[in-house]
């Protein structure tokens, strides 16, 4: 099974949204038995918490369910995942500093063909509804590109 992990700061807004969107993109392609998903945060502020209620509400309107509870990303996770997708540059830097096996560490939006290389998913936590919608739009673009890359690289 190919395994992917989405990573943001708190693991309650952006990375659960990335995971939920990816699950739907994978299910729509009938590849749920071939590609597994998870998410984590670089910070521990919200460990054990369910995804933010605002993220859940906006996702539900698109038929996307946000799974899991917040956990902190561990160095050992690099050996457990084929793709580790950071939501922004700050989290990409923090993941790089952890060391370990990182061949497949990148920004999620580097897979979004229509966006400039180096694009980030902005943190919606302190903002309003539009920020949560933007997170969903960007995750959708990133996840579609990511699925295409996984299919190419793993002959799926
Ligand atoms: P996330 O959003 O990294 O997308 O889960 C945040 C959630 C919580 C905080 C910051 C960002 N916080 O500072 O508590």
Short mmCIF file of N, CA and C and ligand atoms in Angstrom, two decimals:
data_model
loop_
_atom_site.label_atom_id
_atom_site.label_comp_id
_atom_site.label_asym_id
_atom_site.label_seq_id
_atom_site.Cartn_x
_atom_site.Cartn_y
_atom_site.Cartn_z
N UNK A 1 0.83 -1.20 0.00
CA UNK A 1 0.00 0.00 0.00
C UNK A 1 0.87 1.26 0.00
N UNK A 2 0.51 2.24 -0.81
CA UNK A 2 1.20 3.53 -0.81
C UNK A 2 0.61 4.35 0.34
N UNK A 3 1.49 4.97 1.15
CA UNK A 3 0.99 5.71 2.31
C UNK A 3 1.38 7.19 2.23
N UNK A 4 0.39 8.07 2.48
CA UNK A 4 0.64 9.51 2.42
C UNK A 4 0.23 10.16 3.74
N UNK A 5 1.01 11.16 4.17
CA UNK A 5 0.71 11.87 5.42
C UNK A 5 0.74 13.37 5.18
N UNK A 6 -0.34 14.04 5.55
CA UNK A 6 -0.47 15.49 5.42
C UNK A 6 -0.06 16.14 6.75
N UNK A 7 0.72 17.22 6.67
CA UNK A 7 1.25 17.82 7.89
C UNK A 7 1.07 19.34 7.90
N UNK A 8 0.46 19.84 9.00
CA UNK A 8 0.37 21.29 9.20
C UNK A 8 0.90 21.59 10.60
N UNK A 9 0.47 22.69 11.20
CA UNK A 9 0.99 23.06 12.52
C UNK A 9 0.22 22.33 13.63
N UNK A 10 -1.11 22.54 13.69
CA UNK A 10 -1.89 22.01 14.80
C UNK A 10 -2.56 20.68 14.55
N UNK A 11 -2.61 20.25 13.28
CA UNK A 11 -3.32 19.02 12.88
C UNK A 11 -4.80 19.06 13.27
N UNK A 12 -5.40 20.27 13.21
CA UNK A 12 -6.85 20.34 13.41
C UNK A 12 -7.57 21.07 12.26
N UNK A 13 -6.84 21.80 11.41
CA UNK A 13 -7.50 22.50 10.30
C UNK A 13 -7.01 21.99 8.93
N UNK A 14 -5.79 22.40 8.54
CA UNK A 14 -5.35 22.14 7.16
C UNK A 14 -5.04 20.67 6.88
N UNK A 15 -4.27 20.01 7.76
CA UNK A 15 -3.88 18.63 7.41
C UNK A 15 -5.03 17.64 7.52
N UNK A 16 -5.96 17.77 8.48
CA UNK A 16 -7.14 16.88 8.41
C UNK A 16 -7.97 17.15 7.17
N UNK A 17 -8.01 18.43 6.74
CA UNK A 17 -8.75 18.75 5.51
C UNK A 17 -8.07 18.10 4.31
N UNK A 18 -6.73 18.19 4.26
CA UNK A 18 -5.99 17.53 3.18
C UNK A 18 -6.27 16.04 3.17
N UNK A 19 -6.25 15.44 4.36
CA UNK A 19 -6.49 13.99 4.43
C UNK A 19 -7.90 13.63 3.99
N UNK A 20 -8.88 14.41 4.46
CA UNK A 20 -10.28 14.13 4.09
C UNK A 20 -10.51 14.28 2.60
N UNK A 21 -9.96 15.34 2.01
CA UNK A 21 -10.11 15.56 0.56
C UNK A 21 -9.42 14.43 -0.20
N UNK A 22 -8.23 14.04 0.26
CA UNK A 22 -7.48 12.97 -0.43
C UNK A 22 -8.25 11.65 -0.37
N UNK A 23 -8.85 11.37 0.80
CA UNK A 23 -9.64 10.13 0.92
C UNK A 23 -10.75 10.10 -0.13
N UNK A 24 -11.40 11.25 -0.33
CA UNK A 24 -12.50 11.30 -1.30
C UNK A 24 -11.97 11.16 -2.73
N UNK A 25 -10.85 11.85 -3.02
CA UNK A 25 -10.25 11.76 -4.36
C UNK A 25 -9.84 10.31 -4.64
N UNK A 26 -9.28 9.63 -3.63
CA UNK A 26 -8.86 8.23 -3.78
C UNK A 26 -10.07 7.32 -3.96
N UNK A 27 -11.12 7.56 -3.15
CA UNK A 27 -12.33 6.72 -3.24
C UNK A 27 -12.99 6.89 -4.61
N UNK A 28 -13.04 8.13 -5.10
CA UNK A 28 -13.65 8.40 -6.41
C UNK A 28 -12.88 7.68 -7.53
N UNK A 29 -11.58 7.43 -7.30
CA UNK A 29 -10.76 6.72 -8.29
C UNK A 29 -10.75 5.21 -8.02
N UNK A 30 -11.55 4.77 -7.04
CA UNK A 30 -11.62 3.34 -6.66
C UNK A 30 -10.24 2.79 -6.28
N UNK A 31 -9.45 3.61 -5.55
CA UNK A 31 -8.11 3.18 -5.16
C UNK A 31 -7.92 3.12 -3.64
N UNK A 32 -9.05 3.03 -2.90
CA UNK A 32 -8.95 3.05 -1.43
C UNK A 32 -8.14 1.88 -0.87
N UNK A 33 -8.11 0.77 -1.57
CA UNK A 33 -7.35 -0.37 -1.04
C UNK A 33 -5.86 -0.27 -1.39
N UNK A 34 -5.51 0.70 -2.25
CA UNK A 34 -4.11 0.81 -2.70
C UNK A 34 -3.37 1.98 -2.07
N UNK A 35 -4.10 2.99 -1.58
CA UNK A 35 -3.46 4.20 -1.04
C UNK A 35 -4.06 4.51 0.33
N UNK A 36 -3.21 4.58 1.36
CA UNK A 36 -3.64 4.90 2.71
C UNK A 36 -3.25 6.33 3.08
N UNK A 37 -4.04 6.95 3.97
CA UNK A 37 -3.79 8.34 4.34
C UNK A 37 -3.71 8.52 5.85
N UNK A 38 -3.00 9.59 6.25
CA UNK A 38 -2.94 9.97 7.66
C UNK A 38 -2.64 11.47 7.68
N UNK A 39 -2.65 12.07 8.89
CA UNK A 39 -2.22 13.46 9.01
C UNK A 39 -1.61 13.65 10.39
N UNK A 40 -0.84 14.74 10.54
CA UNK A 40 -0.16 15.02 11.81
C UNK A 40 0.19 16.50 11.85
N UNK A 41 0.57 16.98 13.04
CA UNK A 41 0.99 18.37 13.20
C UNK A 41 2.45 18.43 13.63
N UNK A 42 3.12 19.54 13.30
CA UNK A 42 4.49 19.71 13.80
C UNK A 42 4.46 20.19 15.25
N UNK A 43 3.34 20.78 15.70
CA UNK A 43 3.19 21.25 17.08
C UNK A 43 2.29 20.29 17.86
N UNK A 44 2.34 20.40 19.18
CA UNK A 44 1.58 19.47 20.03
C UNK A 44 0.40 20.15 20.74
N UNK A 45 0.10 21.43 20.36
CA UNK A 45 -0.95 22.18 21.11
C UNK A 45 -2.27 21.45 21.21
N UNK A 46 -2.63 20.72 20.16
CA UNK A 46 -4.00 20.19 20.09
C UNK A 46 -4.06 18.67 20.11
N UNK A 47 -2.97 18.03 20.57
CA UNK A 47 -2.92 16.56 20.54
C UNK A 47 -4.17 15.96 21.20
N UNK A 48 -4.81 15.03 20.51
CA UNK A 48 -6.02 14.37 21.01
C UNK A 48 -7.30 15.04 20.58
N UNK A 49 -7.20 16.26 20.04
CA UNK A 49 -8.43 16.99 19.63
C UNK A 49 -8.93 16.51 18.27
N UNK A 50 -10.25 16.52 18.09
CA UNK A 50 -10.87 16.29 16.78
C UNK A 50 -10.62 17.53 15.91
N UNK A 51 -10.73 17.38 14.57
CA UNK A 51 -10.57 18.54 13.70
C UNK A 51 -11.48 19.70 14.11
N UNK A 52 -11.01 20.92 13.88
CA UNK A 52 -11.75 22.15 14.19
C UNK A 52 -13.18 22.06 13.63
N UNK A 53 -14.16 22.49 14.44
CA UNK A 53 -15.57 22.37 14.03
C UNK A 53 -15.84 23.13 12.73
N UNK A 54 -15.11 24.26 12.53
CA UNK A 54 -15.32 25.03 11.29
C UNK A 54 -14.81 24.24 10.09
N UNK A 55 -13.66 23.61 10.24
CA UNK A 55 -13.13 22.77 9.14
C UNK A 55 -14.09 21.65 8.83
N UNK A 56 -14.64 21.02 9.87
CA UNK A 56 -15.58 19.90 9.66
C UNK A 56 -16.83 20.37 8.92
N UNK A 57 -17.33 21.55 9.33
CA UNK A 57 -18.58 22.06 8.74
C UNK A 57 -18.39 22.39 7.25
N UNK A 58 -17.31 23.09 6.93
CA UNK A 58 -17.07 23.45 5.52
C UNK A 58 -16.81 22.20 4.68
N UNK A 59 -16.08 21.24 5.23
CA UNK A 59 -15.78 20.02 4.49
C UNK A 59 -17.05 19.22 4.22
N UNK A 60 -17.93 19.15 5.25
CA UNK A 60 -19.15 18.35 5.12
C UNK A 60 -20.02 18.85 3.96
N UNK A 61 -19.98 20.17 3.72
CA UNK A 61 -20.78 20.73 2.62
C UNK A 61 -20.31 20.24 1.26
N UNK A 62 -19.08 19.72 1.20
CA UNK A 62 -18.56 19.16 -0.07
C UNK A 62 -18.54 17.64 -0.03
N UNK A 63 -19.18 17.06 0.97
CA UNK A 63 -19.19 15.60 1.05
C UNK A 63 -17.88 15.02 1.54
N UNK A 64 -17.09 15.87 2.24
CA UNK A 64 -15.79 15.42 2.75
C UNK A 64 -15.88 15.26 4.27
N UNK A 65 -15.48 14.09 4.76
CA UNK A 65 -15.46 13.80 6.20
C UNK A 65 -14.03 13.92 6.70
N UNK A 66 -13.85 14.61 7.83
CA UNK A 66 -12.50 14.77 8.37
C UNK A 66 -12.26 13.73 9.47
N UNK A 67 -11.29 12.83 9.23
CA UNK A 67 -11.08 11.73 10.16
C UNK A 67 -10.12 12.09 11.28
N UNK A 68 -10.10 11.28 12.33
CA UNK A 68 -9.00 11.24 13.28
C UNK A 68 -8.97 12.31 14.35
N UNK A 69 -7.91 12.22 15.14
CA UNK A 69 -7.62 13.19 16.21
C UNK A 69 -6.20 13.65 16.05
N UNK A 70 -5.92 14.87 16.54
CA UNK A 70 -4.61 15.47 16.35
C UNK A 70 -3.51 14.64 17.00
N UNK A 71 -2.41 14.50 16.28
CA UNK A 71 -1.20 13.89 16.84
C UNK A 71 -0.01 14.67 16.32
N UNK A 72 1.13 14.55 17.02
CA UNK A 72 2.33 15.26 16.58
C UNK A 72 3.15 14.35 15.67
N UNK A 73 3.66 14.91 14.59
CA UNK A 73 4.51 14.15 13.65
C UNK A 73 5.80 13.75 14.35
N UNK A 74 6.20 12.48 14.18
CA UNK A 74 7.44 11.97 14.77
C UNK A 74 8.47 11.70 13.68
N UNK A 75 9.74 11.79 14.04
CA UNK A 75 10.80 11.49 13.07
C UNK A 75 10.59 10.11 12.45
N UNK A 76 10.13 9.15 13.26
CA UNK A 76 9.93 7.77 12.76
C UNK A 76 8.85 7.71 11.68
N UNK A 77 7.99 8.74 11.61
CA UNK A 77 6.95 8.75 10.57
C UNK A 77 7.57 8.77 9.17
N UNK A 78 8.78 9.33 9.05
CA UNK A 78 9.39 9.38 7.72
C UNK A 78 9.59 7.98 7.14
N UNK A 79 9.76 6.98 8.00
CA UNK A 79 9.95 5.61 7.49
C UNK A 79 8.61 4.93 7.21
N UNK A 80 7.50 5.54 7.69
CA UNK A 80 6.18 4.90 7.56
C UNK A 80 5.39 5.39 6.35
N UNK A 81 5.84 6.51 5.77
CA UNK A 81 5.06 7.12 4.68
C UNK A 81 5.90 7.26 3.42
N UNK A 82 5.25 7.04 2.28
CA UNK A 82 5.91 7.21 0.99
C UNK A 82 5.91 8.68 0.57
N UNK A 83 4.90 9.42 1.02
CA UNK A 83 4.80 10.86 0.71
C UNK A 83 4.44 11.61 1.98
N UNK A 84 5.23 12.62 2.35
CA UNK A 84 4.91 13.50 3.47
C UNK A 84 4.70 14.90 2.88
N UNK A 85 3.46 15.41 3.06
CA UNK A 85 3.05 16.65 2.38
C UNK A 85 2.86 17.77 3.39
N UNK A 86 3.73 18.76 3.32
CA UNK A 86 3.63 19.91 4.23
C UNK A 86 2.68 20.95 3.64
N UNK A 87 1.91 21.58 4.51
CA UNK A 87 0.93 22.57 4.05
C UNK A 87 1.56 23.94 3.78
N UNK A 88 2.68 24.24 4.44
CA UNK A 88 3.33 25.53 4.16
C UNK A 88 4.83 25.43 4.40
N UNK A 89 5.53 26.51 4.06
CA UNK A 89 7.00 26.54 4.12
C UNK A 89 7.50 26.35 5.55
N UNK A 90 6.79 26.96 6.51
CA UNK A 90 7.24 26.86 7.91
C UNK A 90 7.23 25.40 8.37
N UNK A 91 6.15 24.70 8.05
CA UNK A 91 6.07 23.29 8.45
C UNK A 91 7.02 22.41 7.66
N UNK A 92 7.27 22.79 6.39
CA UNK A 92 8.27 22.05 5.60
C UNK A 92 9.65 22.19 6.25
N UNK A 93 9.98 23.41 6.69
CA UNK A 93 11.27 23.64 7.37
C UNK A 93 11.35 22.82 8.66
N UNK A 94 10.28 22.84 9.44
CA UNK A 94 10.29 22.11 10.71
C UNK A 94 10.42 20.60 10.48
N UNK A 95 9.79 20.10 9.44
CA UNK A 95 9.92 18.68 9.11
C UNK A 95 11.35 18.35 8.67
N UNK A 96 11.95 19.25 7.87
CA UNK A 96 13.32 19.02 7.41
C UNK A 96 14.28 18.92 8.59
N UNK A 97 14.04 19.77 9.60
CA UNK A 97 14.93 19.80 10.77
C UNK A 97 14.87 18.51 11.57
N UNK A 98 13.75 17.76 11.47
CA UNK A 98 13.64 16.50 12.21
C UNK A 98 14.64 15.46 11.71
N UNK A 99 15.11 15.62 10.47
CA UNK A 99 16.04 14.65 9.90
C UNK A 99 15.34 13.38 9.47
N UNK A 100 16.11 12.31 9.30
CA UNK A 100 15.52 11.04 8.89
C UNK A 100 15.34 10.94 7.38
N UNK A 101 14.64 9.90 6.97
CA UNK A 101 14.42 9.64 5.54
C UNK A 101 13.39 10.62 4.98
N UNK A 102 13.80 11.42 4.03
CA UNK A 102 12.91 12.50 3.58
C UNK A 102 12.81 12.63 2.07
N UNK A 103 13.06 11.53 1.35
CA UNK A 103 13.06 11.66 -0.13
C UNK A 103 11.74 12.19 -0.65
N UNK A 104 10.67 11.85 0.05
CA UNK A 104 9.36 12.23 -0.47
C UNK A 104 8.70 13.33 0.35
N UNK A 105 9.51 14.21 0.92
CA UNK A 105 9.00 15.36 1.67
C UNK A 105 8.86 16.54 0.72
N UNK A 106 7.66 17.14 0.66
CA UNK A 106 7.46 18.29 -0.22
C UNK A 106 6.25 19.09 0.24
N UNK A 107 6.05 20.21 -0.40
CA UNK A 107 4.82 20.98 -0.17
C UNK A 107 3.68 20.30 -0.93
N UNK A 108 2.49 20.19 -0.31
CA UNK A 108 1.35 19.61 -1.02
C UNK A 108 1.11 20.34 -2.34
N UNK A 109 1.19 21.67 -2.30
CA UNK A 109 0.80 22.44 -3.49
C UNK A 109 1.84 22.39 -4.60
N UNK A 110 3.00 21.77 -4.35
CA UNK A 110 3.91 21.52 -5.46
C UNK A 110 3.32 20.52 -6.44
N UNK A 111 2.29 19.79 -6.00
CA UNK A 111 1.59 18.85 -6.90
C UNK A 111 0.43 19.51 -7.64
N UNK A 112 0.11 20.76 -7.29
CA UNK A 112 -0.99 21.47 -7.96
C UNK A 112 -0.43 22.17 -9.19
N UNK A 113 -0.66 21.57 -10.36
CA UNK A 113 0.00 22.03 -11.59
C UNK A 113 -0.29 23.48 -11.93
N UNK A 114 -1.49 23.97 -11.55
CA UNK A 114 -1.87 25.33 -11.96
C UNK A 114 -1.30 26.41 -11.03
N UNK A 115 -0.66 26.00 -9.93
CA UNK A 115 -0.16 26.98 -8.96
C UNK A 115 1.35 27.11 -9.05
N UNK A 116 1.89 28.29 -8.70
CA UNK A 116 3.35 28.47 -8.74
C UNK A 116 4.04 27.53 -7.75
N UNK A 117 5.23 27.04 -8.11
CA UNK A 117 6.03 26.20 -7.20
C UNK A 117 6.28 27.00 -5.92
N UNK A 118 6.15 26.34 -4.77
CA UNK A 118 6.39 27.02 -3.50
C UNK A 118 5.13 27.59 -2.87
N UNK A 119 3.96 27.32 -3.46
CA UNK A 119 2.70 27.84 -2.89
C UNK A 119 2.36 27.14 -1.58
N UNK A 120 1.72 27.89 -0.66
CA UNK A 120 1.33 27.34 0.64
C UNK A 120 -0.18 27.38 0.82
N UNK A 121 -0.69 26.50 1.69
CA UNK A 121 -2.09 26.55 2.13
C UNK A 121 -2.10 27.45 3.37
N UNK A 122 -2.73 28.64 3.30
CA UNK A 122 -2.68 29.57 4.44
C UNK A 122 -3.44 29.04 5.65
N UNK A 123 -2.91 29.35 6.84
CA UNK A 123 -3.52 28.94 8.10
C UNK A 123 -4.86 29.67 8.28
N UNK A 124 -6.00 28.94 8.37
CA UNK A 124 -7.31 29.59 8.48
C UNK A 124 -7.74 29.84 9.92
N UNK A 125 -6.94 29.43 10.89
CA UNK A 125 -7.39 29.29 12.28
C UNK A 125 -7.94 30.59 12.86
N UNK A 126 -7.26 31.72 12.59
CA UNK A 126 -7.68 32.98 13.21
C UNK A 126 -8.56 33.82 12.28
N UNK A 127 -8.97 33.25 11.13
CA UNK A 127 -9.76 34.01 10.17
C UNK A 127 -11.21 33.56 10.09
N UNK A 128 -11.87 33.94 8.99
CA UNK A 128 -13.30 33.65 8.82
C UNK A 128 -13.56 32.52 7.83
N UNK A 129 -14.84 32.43 7.43
CA UNK A 129 -15.29 31.33 6.58
C UNK A 129 -14.49 31.21 5.27
N UNK A 130 -14.14 32.38 4.68
CA UNK A 130 -13.47 32.34 3.37
C UNK A 130 -12.16 31.57 3.46
N UNK A 131 -11.48 31.68 4.58
CA UNK A 131 -10.21 30.97 4.75
C UNK A 131 -10.38 29.46 4.73
N UNK A 132 -11.47 28.99 5.32
CA UNK A 132 -11.73 27.54 5.35
C UNK A 132 -12.12 27.03 3.97
N UNK A 133 -12.85 27.86 3.21
CA UNK A 133 -13.18 27.49 1.83
C UNK A 133 -11.92 27.44 0.97
N UNK A 134 -11.02 28.42 1.19
CA UNK A 134 -9.77 28.46 0.42
C UNK A 134 -8.92 27.21 0.70
N UNK A 135 -8.88 26.80 1.97
CA UNK A 135 -8.13 25.58 2.33
C UNK A 135 -8.68 24.40 1.53
N UNK A 136 -10.00 24.27 1.47
CA UNK A 136 -10.61 23.16 0.72
C UNK A 136 -10.28 23.24 -0.77
N UNK A 137 -10.38 24.45 -1.34
CA UNK A 137 -10.08 24.61 -2.78
C UNK A 137 -8.64 24.22 -3.08
N UNK A 138 -7.71 24.70 -2.24
CA UNK A 138 -6.28 24.42 -2.47
C UNK A 138 -5.98 22.93 -2.26
N UNK A 139 -6.56 22.35 -1.21
CA UNK A 139 -6.34 20.92 -0.96
C UNK A 139 -6.85 20.09 -2.14
N UNK A 140 -8.01 20.48 -2.68
CA UNK A 140 -8.56 19.74 -3.83
C UNK A 140 -7.55 19.74 -4.99
N UNK A 141 -7.00 20.93 -5.29
CA UNK A 141 -6.04 21.02 -6.40
C UNK A 141 -4.79 20.19 -6.11
N UNK A 142 -4.28 20.31 -4.87
CA UNK A 142 -3.07 19.57 -4.51
C UNK A 142 -3.30 18.07 -4.55
N UNK A 143 -4.44 17.64 -4.03
CA UNK A 143 -4.71 16.18 -3.93
C UNK A 143 -4.94 15.56 -5.30
N UNK A 144 -5.57 16.31 -6.22
CA UNK A 144 -5.75 15.76 -7.57
C UNK A 144 -4.40 15.55 -8.24
N UNK A 145 -3.49 16.53 -8.07
CA UNK A 145 -2.15 16.40 -8.65
C UNK A 145 -1.35 15.31 -7.97
N UNK A 146 -1.52 15.21 -6.65
CA UNK A 146 -0.81 14.17 -5.90
C UNK A 146 -1.25 12.79 -6.36
N UNK A 147 -2.56 12.60 -6.52
CA UNK A 147 -3.05 11.29 -6.98
C UNK A 147 -2.48 10.96 -8.35
N UNK A 148 -2.44 11.93 -9.24
CA UNK A 148 -1.88 11.69 -10.58
C UNK A 148 -0.42 11.26 -10.47
N UNK A 149 0.34 11.91 -9.57
CA UNK A 149 1.76 11.56 -9.40
C UNK A 149 1.91 10.16 -8.83
N UNK A 150 1.07 9.82 -7.83
CA UNK A 150 1.15 8.48 -7.23
C UNK A 150 0.82 7.42 -8.27
N UNK A 151 -0.20 7.68 -9.09
CA UNK A 151 -0.57 6.71 -10.12
C UNK A 151 0.58 6.47 -11.10
N UNK A 152 1.24 7.57 -11.48
CA UNK A 152 2.40 7.48 -12.40
C UNK A 152 3.53 6.70 -11.75
N UNK A 153 3.87 7.10 -10.52
CA UNK A 153 5.08 6.56 -9.87
C UNK A 153 4.89 5.13 -9.39
N UNK A 154 3.64 4.73 -9.17
CA UNK A 154 3.39 3.37 -8.64
C UNK A 154 2.57 2.52 -9.61
N UNK A 155 2.43 2.98 -10.83
CA UNK A 155 1.70 2.24 -11.88
C UNK A 155 0.30 1.81 -11.41
N UNK A 156 -0.44 2.75 -10.83
CA UNK A 156 -1.80 2.44 -10.35
C UNK A 156 -2.85 2.95 -11.33
P1 LIG B 1 -3.66 24.04 11.43
O1 LIG B 1 -4.24 25.38 12.09
O2 LIG B 1 -2.14 24.11 11.53
O3 LIG B 1 -4.12 24.15 10.02
O4 LIG B 1 -4.25 22.88 12.19
C1 LIG B 1 -3.89 25.82 13.37
C2 LIG B 1 -4.55 25.30 14.46
C3 LIG B 1 -4.25 25.76 15.72
C4 LIG B 1 -3.29 26.74 15.89
C5 LIG B 1 -2.63 27.25 14.79
C6 LIG B 1 -2.93 26.78 13.52
N1 LIG B 1 -3.00 27.23 17.18
O5 LIG B 1 -2.19 28.15 17.28
O6 LIG B 1 -3.58 26.74 18.17
#
